[in-house]
Coordinates of C-alpha atoms and ligand atoms in Angstrom, one line a residue:
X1 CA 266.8 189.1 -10.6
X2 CA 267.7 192.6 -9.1
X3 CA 264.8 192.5 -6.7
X4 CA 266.0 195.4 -4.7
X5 CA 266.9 197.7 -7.1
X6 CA 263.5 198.1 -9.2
X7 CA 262.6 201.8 -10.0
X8 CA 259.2 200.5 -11.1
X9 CA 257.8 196.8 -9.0
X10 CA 255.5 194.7 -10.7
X11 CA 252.6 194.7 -8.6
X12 CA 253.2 196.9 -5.3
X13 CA 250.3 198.0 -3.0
X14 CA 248.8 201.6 -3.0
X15 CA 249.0 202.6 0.8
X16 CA 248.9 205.9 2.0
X17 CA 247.7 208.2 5.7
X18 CA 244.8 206.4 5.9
X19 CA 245.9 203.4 6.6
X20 CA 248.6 204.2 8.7
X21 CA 246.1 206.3 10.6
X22 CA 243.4 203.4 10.6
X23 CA 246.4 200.7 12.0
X24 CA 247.6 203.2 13.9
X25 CA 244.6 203.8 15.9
X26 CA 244.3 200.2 16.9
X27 CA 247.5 200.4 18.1
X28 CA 246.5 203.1 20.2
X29 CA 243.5 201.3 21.5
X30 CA 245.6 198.8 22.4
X31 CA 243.0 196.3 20.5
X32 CA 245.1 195.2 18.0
X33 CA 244.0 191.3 17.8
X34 CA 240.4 191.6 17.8
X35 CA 237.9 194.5 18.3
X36 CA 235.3 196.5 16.5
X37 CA 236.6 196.9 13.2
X38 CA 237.0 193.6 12.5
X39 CA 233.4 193.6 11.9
X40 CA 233.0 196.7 10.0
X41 CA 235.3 195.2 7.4
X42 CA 233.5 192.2 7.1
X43 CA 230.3 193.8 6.5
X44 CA 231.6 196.1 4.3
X45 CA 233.2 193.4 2.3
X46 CA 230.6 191.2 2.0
X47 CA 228.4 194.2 1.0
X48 CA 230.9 194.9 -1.8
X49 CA 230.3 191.0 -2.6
X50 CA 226.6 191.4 -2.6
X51 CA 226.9 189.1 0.4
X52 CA 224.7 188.8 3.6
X53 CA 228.3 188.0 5.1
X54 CA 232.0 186.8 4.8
X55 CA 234.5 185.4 7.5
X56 CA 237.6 187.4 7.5
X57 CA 240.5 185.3 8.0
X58 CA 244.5 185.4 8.5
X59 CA 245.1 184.2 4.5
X60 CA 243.9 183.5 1.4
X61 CA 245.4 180.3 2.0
X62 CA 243.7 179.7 5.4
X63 CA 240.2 180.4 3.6
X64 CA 240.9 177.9 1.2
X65 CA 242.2 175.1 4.2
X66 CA 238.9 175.3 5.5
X67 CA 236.8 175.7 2.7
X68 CA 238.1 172.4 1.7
X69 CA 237.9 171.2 5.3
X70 CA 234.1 172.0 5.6
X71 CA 233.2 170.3 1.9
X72 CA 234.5 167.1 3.2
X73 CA 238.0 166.6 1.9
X74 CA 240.2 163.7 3.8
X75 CA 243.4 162.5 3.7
X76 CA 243.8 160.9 0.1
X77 CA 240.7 162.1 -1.6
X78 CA 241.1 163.3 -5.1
X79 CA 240.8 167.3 -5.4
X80 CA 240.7 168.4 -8.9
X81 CA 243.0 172.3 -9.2
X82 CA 243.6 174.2 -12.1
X83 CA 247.0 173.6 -13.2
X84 CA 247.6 177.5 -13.8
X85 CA 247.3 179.3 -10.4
X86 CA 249.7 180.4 -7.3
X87 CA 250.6 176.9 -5.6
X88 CA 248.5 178.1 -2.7
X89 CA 245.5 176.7 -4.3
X90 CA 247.0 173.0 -4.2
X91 CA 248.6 173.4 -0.8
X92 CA 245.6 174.3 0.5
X93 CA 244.5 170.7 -0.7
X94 CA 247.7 168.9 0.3
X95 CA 247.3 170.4 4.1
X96 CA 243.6 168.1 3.8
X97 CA 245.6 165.0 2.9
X98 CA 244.2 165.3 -0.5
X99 CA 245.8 163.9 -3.9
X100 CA 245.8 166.2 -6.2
X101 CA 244.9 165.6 -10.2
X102 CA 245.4 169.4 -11.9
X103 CA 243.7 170.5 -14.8
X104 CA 245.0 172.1 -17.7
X105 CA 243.7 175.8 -19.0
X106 CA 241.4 176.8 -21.4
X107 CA 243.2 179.4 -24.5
X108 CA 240.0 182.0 -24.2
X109 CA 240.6 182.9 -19.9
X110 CA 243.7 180.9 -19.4
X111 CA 241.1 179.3 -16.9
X112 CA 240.5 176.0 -16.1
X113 CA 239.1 174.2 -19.0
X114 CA 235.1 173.4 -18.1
X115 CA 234.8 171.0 -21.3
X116 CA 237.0 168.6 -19.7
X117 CA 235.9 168.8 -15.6
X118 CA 232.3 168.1 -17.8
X119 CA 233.6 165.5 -20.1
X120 CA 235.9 163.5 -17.4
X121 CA 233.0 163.7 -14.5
X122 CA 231.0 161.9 -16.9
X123 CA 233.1 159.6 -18.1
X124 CA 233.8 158.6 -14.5
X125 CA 230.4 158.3 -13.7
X126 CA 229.4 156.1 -16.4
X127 CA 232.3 153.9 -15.7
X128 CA 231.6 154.0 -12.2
X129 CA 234.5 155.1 -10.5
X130 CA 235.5 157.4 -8.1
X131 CA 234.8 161.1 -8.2
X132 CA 236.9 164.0 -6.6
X133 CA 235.8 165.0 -3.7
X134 CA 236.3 169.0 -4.6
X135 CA 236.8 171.3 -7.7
X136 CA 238.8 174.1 -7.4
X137 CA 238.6 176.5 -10.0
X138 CA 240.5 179.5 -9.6
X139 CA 240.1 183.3 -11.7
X140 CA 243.0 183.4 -13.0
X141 CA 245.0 187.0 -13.2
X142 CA 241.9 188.7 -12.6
X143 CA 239.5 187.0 -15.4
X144 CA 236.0 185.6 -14.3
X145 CA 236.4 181.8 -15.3
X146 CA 233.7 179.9 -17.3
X147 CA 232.1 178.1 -14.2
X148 CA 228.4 177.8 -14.9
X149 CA 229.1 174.7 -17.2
X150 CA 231.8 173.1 -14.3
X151 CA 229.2 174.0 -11.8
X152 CA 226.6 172.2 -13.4
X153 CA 228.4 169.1 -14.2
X154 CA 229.6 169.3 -10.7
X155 CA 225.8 169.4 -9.2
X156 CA 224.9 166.7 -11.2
X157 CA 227.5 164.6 -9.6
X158 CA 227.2 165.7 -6.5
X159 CA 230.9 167.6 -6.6
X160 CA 231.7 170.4 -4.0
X161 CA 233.2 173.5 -6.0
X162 CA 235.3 175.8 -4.3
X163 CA 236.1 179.0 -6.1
X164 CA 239.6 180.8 -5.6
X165 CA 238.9 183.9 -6.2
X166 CA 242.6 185.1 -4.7
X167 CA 242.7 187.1 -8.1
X168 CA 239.6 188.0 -9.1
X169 CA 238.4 190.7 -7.0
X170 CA 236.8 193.5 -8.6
X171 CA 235.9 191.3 -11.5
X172 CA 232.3 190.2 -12.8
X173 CA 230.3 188.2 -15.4
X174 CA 228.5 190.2 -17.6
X175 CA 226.3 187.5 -19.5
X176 CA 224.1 184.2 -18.4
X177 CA 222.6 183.1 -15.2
X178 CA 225.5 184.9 -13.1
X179 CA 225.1 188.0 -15.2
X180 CA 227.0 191.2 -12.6
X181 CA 227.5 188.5 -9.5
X182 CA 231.0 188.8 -8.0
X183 CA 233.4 185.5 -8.9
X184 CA 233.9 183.5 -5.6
X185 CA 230.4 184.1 -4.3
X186 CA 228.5 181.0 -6.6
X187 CA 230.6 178.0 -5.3
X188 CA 229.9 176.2 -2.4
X189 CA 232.3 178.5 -0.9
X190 CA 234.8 181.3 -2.1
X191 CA 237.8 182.6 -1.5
X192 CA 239.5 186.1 -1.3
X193 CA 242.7 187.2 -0.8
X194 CA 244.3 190.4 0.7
X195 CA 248.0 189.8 0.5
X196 CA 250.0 192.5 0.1
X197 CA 250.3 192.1 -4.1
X198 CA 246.7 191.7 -4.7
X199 CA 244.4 194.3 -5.8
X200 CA 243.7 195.6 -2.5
X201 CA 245.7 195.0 0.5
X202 CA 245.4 194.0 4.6
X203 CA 249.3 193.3 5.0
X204 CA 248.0 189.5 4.8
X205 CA 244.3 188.7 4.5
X206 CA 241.6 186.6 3.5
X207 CA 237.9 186.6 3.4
X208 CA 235.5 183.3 3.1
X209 CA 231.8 183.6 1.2
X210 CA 229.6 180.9 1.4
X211 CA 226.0 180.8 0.4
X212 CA 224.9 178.9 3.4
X213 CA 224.3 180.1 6.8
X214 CA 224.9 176.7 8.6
X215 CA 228.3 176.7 6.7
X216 CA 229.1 180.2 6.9
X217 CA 228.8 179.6 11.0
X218 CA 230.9 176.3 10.9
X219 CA 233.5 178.1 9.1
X220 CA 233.8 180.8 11.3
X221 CA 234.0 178.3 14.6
X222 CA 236.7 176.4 12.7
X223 CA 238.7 179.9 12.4
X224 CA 238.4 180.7 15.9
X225 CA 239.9 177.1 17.2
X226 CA 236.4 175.5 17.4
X227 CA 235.9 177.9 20.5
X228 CA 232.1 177.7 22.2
X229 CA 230.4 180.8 21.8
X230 CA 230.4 182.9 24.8
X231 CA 233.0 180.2 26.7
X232 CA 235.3 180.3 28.4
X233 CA 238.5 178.3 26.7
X234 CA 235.7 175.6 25.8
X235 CA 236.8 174.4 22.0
X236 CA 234.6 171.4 20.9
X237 CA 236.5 170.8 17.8
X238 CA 239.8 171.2 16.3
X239 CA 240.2 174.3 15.0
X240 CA 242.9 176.5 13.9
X241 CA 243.8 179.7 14.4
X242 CA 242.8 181.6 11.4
X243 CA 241.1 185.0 12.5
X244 CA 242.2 187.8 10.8
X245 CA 244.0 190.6 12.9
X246 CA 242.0 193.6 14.4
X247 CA 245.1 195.8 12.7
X248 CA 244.8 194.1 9.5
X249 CA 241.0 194.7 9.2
X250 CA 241.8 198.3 9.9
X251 CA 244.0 198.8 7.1
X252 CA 241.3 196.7 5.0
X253 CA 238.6 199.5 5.8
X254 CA 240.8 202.2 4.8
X255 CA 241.7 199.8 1.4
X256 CA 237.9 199.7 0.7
X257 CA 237.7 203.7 0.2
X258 CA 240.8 203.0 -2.3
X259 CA 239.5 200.1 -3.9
X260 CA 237.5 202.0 -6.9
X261 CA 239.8 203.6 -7.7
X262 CA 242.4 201.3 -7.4
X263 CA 240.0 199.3 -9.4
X264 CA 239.7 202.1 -12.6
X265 CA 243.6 202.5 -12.6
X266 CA 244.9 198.7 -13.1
X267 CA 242.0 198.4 -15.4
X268 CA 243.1 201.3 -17.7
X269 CA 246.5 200.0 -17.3
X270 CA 245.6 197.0 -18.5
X271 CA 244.1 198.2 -21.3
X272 CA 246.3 200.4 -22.1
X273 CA 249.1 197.6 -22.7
X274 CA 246.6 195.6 -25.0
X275 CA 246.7 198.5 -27.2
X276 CA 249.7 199.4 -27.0
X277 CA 250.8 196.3 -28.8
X278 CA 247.9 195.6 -30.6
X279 CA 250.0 196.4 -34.4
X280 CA 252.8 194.0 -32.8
X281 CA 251.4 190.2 -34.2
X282 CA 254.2 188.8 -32.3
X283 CA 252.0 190.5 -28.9
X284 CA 249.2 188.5 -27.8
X285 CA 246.7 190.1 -25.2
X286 CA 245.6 189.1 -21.8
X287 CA 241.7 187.4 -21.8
X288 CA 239.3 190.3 -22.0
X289 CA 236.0 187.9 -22.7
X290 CA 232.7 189.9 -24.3
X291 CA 231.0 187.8 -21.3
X292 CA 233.0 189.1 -18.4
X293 CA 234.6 192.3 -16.8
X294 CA 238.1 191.8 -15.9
X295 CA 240.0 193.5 -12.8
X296 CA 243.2 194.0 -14.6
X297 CA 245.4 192.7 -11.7
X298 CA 248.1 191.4 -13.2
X299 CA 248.5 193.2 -16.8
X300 CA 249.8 190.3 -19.1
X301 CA 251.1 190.0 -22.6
X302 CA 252.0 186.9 -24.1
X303 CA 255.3 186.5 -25.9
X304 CA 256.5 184.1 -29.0
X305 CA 258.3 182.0 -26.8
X306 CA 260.6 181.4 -23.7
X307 CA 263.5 183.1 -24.9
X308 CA 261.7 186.0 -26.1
X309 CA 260.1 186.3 -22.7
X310 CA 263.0 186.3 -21.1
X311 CA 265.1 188.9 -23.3
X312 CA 262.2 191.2 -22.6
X313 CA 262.4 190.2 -19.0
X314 CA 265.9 191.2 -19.2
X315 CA 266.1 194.4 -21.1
X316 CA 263.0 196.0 -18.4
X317 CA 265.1 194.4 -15.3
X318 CA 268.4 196.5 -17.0
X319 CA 266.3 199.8 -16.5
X320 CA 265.0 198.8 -13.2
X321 CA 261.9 197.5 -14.3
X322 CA 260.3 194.7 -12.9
X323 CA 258.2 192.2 -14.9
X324 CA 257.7 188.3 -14.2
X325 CA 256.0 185.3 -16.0
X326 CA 252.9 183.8 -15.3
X327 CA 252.6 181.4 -12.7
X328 CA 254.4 178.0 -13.0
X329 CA 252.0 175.4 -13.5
X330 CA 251.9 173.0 -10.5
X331 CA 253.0 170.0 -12.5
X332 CA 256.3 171.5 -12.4
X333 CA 256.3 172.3 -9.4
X334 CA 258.1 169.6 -7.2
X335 CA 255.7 168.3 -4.8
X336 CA 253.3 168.3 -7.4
X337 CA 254.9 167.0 -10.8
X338 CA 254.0 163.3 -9.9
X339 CA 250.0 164.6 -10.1
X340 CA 247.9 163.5 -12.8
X341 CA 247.0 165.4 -15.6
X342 CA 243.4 166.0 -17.3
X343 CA 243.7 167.5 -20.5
X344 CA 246.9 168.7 -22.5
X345 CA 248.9 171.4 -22.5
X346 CA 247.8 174.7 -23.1
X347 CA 248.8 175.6 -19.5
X348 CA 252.3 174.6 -20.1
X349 CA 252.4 176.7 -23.5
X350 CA 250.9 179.7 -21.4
X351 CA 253.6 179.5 -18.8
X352 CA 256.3 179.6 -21.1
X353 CA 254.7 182.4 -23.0
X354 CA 253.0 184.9 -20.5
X355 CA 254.7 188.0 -18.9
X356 CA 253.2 190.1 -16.2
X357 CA 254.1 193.2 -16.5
X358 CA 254.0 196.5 -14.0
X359 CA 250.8 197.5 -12.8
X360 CA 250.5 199.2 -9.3
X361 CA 247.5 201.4 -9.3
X362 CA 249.7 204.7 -8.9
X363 CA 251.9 203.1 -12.0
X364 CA 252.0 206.7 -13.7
X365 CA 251.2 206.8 -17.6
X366 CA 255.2 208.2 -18.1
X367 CA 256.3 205.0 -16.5
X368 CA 254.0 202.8 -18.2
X369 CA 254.9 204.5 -21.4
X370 CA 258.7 203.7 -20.7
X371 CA 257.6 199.6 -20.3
X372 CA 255.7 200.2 -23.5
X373 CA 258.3 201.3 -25.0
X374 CA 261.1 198.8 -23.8
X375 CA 259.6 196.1 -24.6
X376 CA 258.4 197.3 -28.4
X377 CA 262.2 198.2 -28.6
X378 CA 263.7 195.2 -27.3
X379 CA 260.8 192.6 -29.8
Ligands
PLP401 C1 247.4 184.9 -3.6 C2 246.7 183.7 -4.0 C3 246.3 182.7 -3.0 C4 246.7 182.8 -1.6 O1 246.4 183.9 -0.9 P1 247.3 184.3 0.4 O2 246.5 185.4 1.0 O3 248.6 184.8 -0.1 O4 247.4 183.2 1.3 C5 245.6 181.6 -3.4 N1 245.3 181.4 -4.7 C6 245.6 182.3 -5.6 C7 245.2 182.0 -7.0 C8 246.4 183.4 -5.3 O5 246.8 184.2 -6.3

């Protein structure tokens, strides 16, 4: 693909003064690793969150390291991942030693599929063999996953769930026990991310909830290299270095004045793409469940087919247009196509179907009209 010559990106950050003023002014303080506004970020994340407090850290992929770190995960223990997400989310597992067994989607989120994490934990159970030693369901493309029946099963069982909620920021449930709670905030722990294509941007970021304190401080030692409080160069465990910067944090505050709107405008975008193509039959819609609120990071449609997607694909790229499929599934991704599969194949059908398509918060209407209309053109 043309990468460099794209008029219109797929999913592009909004930045503007403010952060450039907000890094800048760490800069200037010389304080650009660690410092006051690290703190301010985190608190006014996890008040956002509805949190008494989140660890900021380097990556969304760092949170997830040590998330699974802290649940217990060794070298060779099962994790269980949703077949459909970034491969950050199995990495994260694979840098624990785990094995990983992926899980295929559900039609109605594209999420994880909780009838057969319920179904297979039994099963195992009454058969007594081995359980995984962590779930990881992620919110997929910015859509609240159906977790209170996997989180169930999973406390029955004893199961550690660790919710990736890289894409899900923003979003909430709007029905049942977990009725306007924030996606990543119920596990065991959850985890944010604040790369630069996500809704809301530190240059590379990631934040940590947990619902315990005694966790919430273990995580946090583990982030700093297992560093005593108050020591000097005293570390009484192995830790890594996983802190996020003082100049990231400072862009992040600035990001949080954004992040409403930021939030309204990929939201309308979003919608405004399902109905845009809702007389097309041959247009299927991203997840919009009555029992959540979606973010609308990552606008979708889904396509008849491969080659349909990819004609589209290539009739937007002609005009400068960028626009990319769905995540590929990690069983075909090589390091982990050997992993076993639970479930069938509605992930695979997704992935050959699904196209994201442009939808930066300062995407203007004109240029989400000229999408629209390329790809009604080109079906
Ligand atoms: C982006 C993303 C991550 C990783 O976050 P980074 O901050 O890029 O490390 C993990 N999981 C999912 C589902 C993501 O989309």
């Amino acid at each position: 693909m043309q990468s460099l010559s794209y008029r219109i990106f797929l999913s592009e950050p909004t930045l503007g003064d403010a952060e450039a003023e907000a890094a800048a002014a760490t800069i200037r303080a010389r304080k650009v690793t660690a410092g006051p506004v690290l703190a301010e970020f985190e608190a006014r994340f996890a008040e956002l969150l509805g949190v008494p407090e989140v660890i900021a850290v380097s990556t969304g992929t760092a949170a997830l390291h040590l998330c699974l770190l802290d649940a217990g995960v060794e070298p060779n223990d099962e994790v269980w991942v949703s077949d459909l997400t970034f491969v950050a989310t199995a990495n994260a597992a694979s840098y624990c030693g785990a094995q990983l067994t992926v899980v295929d989607s559900e039609r109605e989120t594209w999420n994880l599929d909780p009838g057969i994490v319920v179904d297979e934990l039994a099963a195992r159970a009454r058969a007594g063999r081995a359980l995984p030693a962590a779930i990881v369901p992620v919110h997929l493309l910015g859509h609240p996953a159906r977790l209170d029946p996997i989180l169930d099963a999973a406390a029955r069982h004893g199961v550690p769930v660790i919710e990736d909620a890289a894409e899900a920021l923003g979003t909430t449930w709007t029905e049942g026990p977990h009725q306007g709670v924030a996606p990543g905030t119920v596990g065991m722990a959850g985890v944010f991310s604040f790369n630069g294509n996500k809704l809301m941007t530190t240059g590379g970021g990631g934040a940590i909830a947990a619902g315990d304190p005694a966790r919430r401080a273990r995580l946090r030692h583990l982030a700093q290299q297992g560093k005593v409080d108050g020591s000097d160069y005293e570390h009484d465990v192995i830790g890594f270095n996983y802190r996020l910067s003082h100049v990231s944090a400072a862009i992040g505050v600035a990001q949080l004045e954004r992040l409403p709107n930021m939030l309204e405008r990929r939201r309308a975008i979003a919608d405004r793409y399902t109905e845009a193509f809702a007389d097309l039959p041959e247009v299927g819609a991203q997840p919009a469940a009555s029992w959540a609120q979606r973010s609308g990071w990552l606008a979708s449609i889904v396509l008849a087919d491969d080659p349909t997607r990819a004609r589209v694909r290539a009739a937007l790229s002609e005009e400068g247009i960028e626009a990319r499929p769905m995540w590929r599934p990690l069983r075909r991704q090589v390091p982990y196509a050997s992993s076993p599969v639970l479930g069938g194949t509605v992930a695979l059908e997704l992935a050959d179907r699904v196209l994201c398509l442009p939808c930066s918060a300062h995407l203007t209407p004109a240029e989400q009209d000229e999408v629209i209309a390329i790809v009604r053109l080109t079906l």
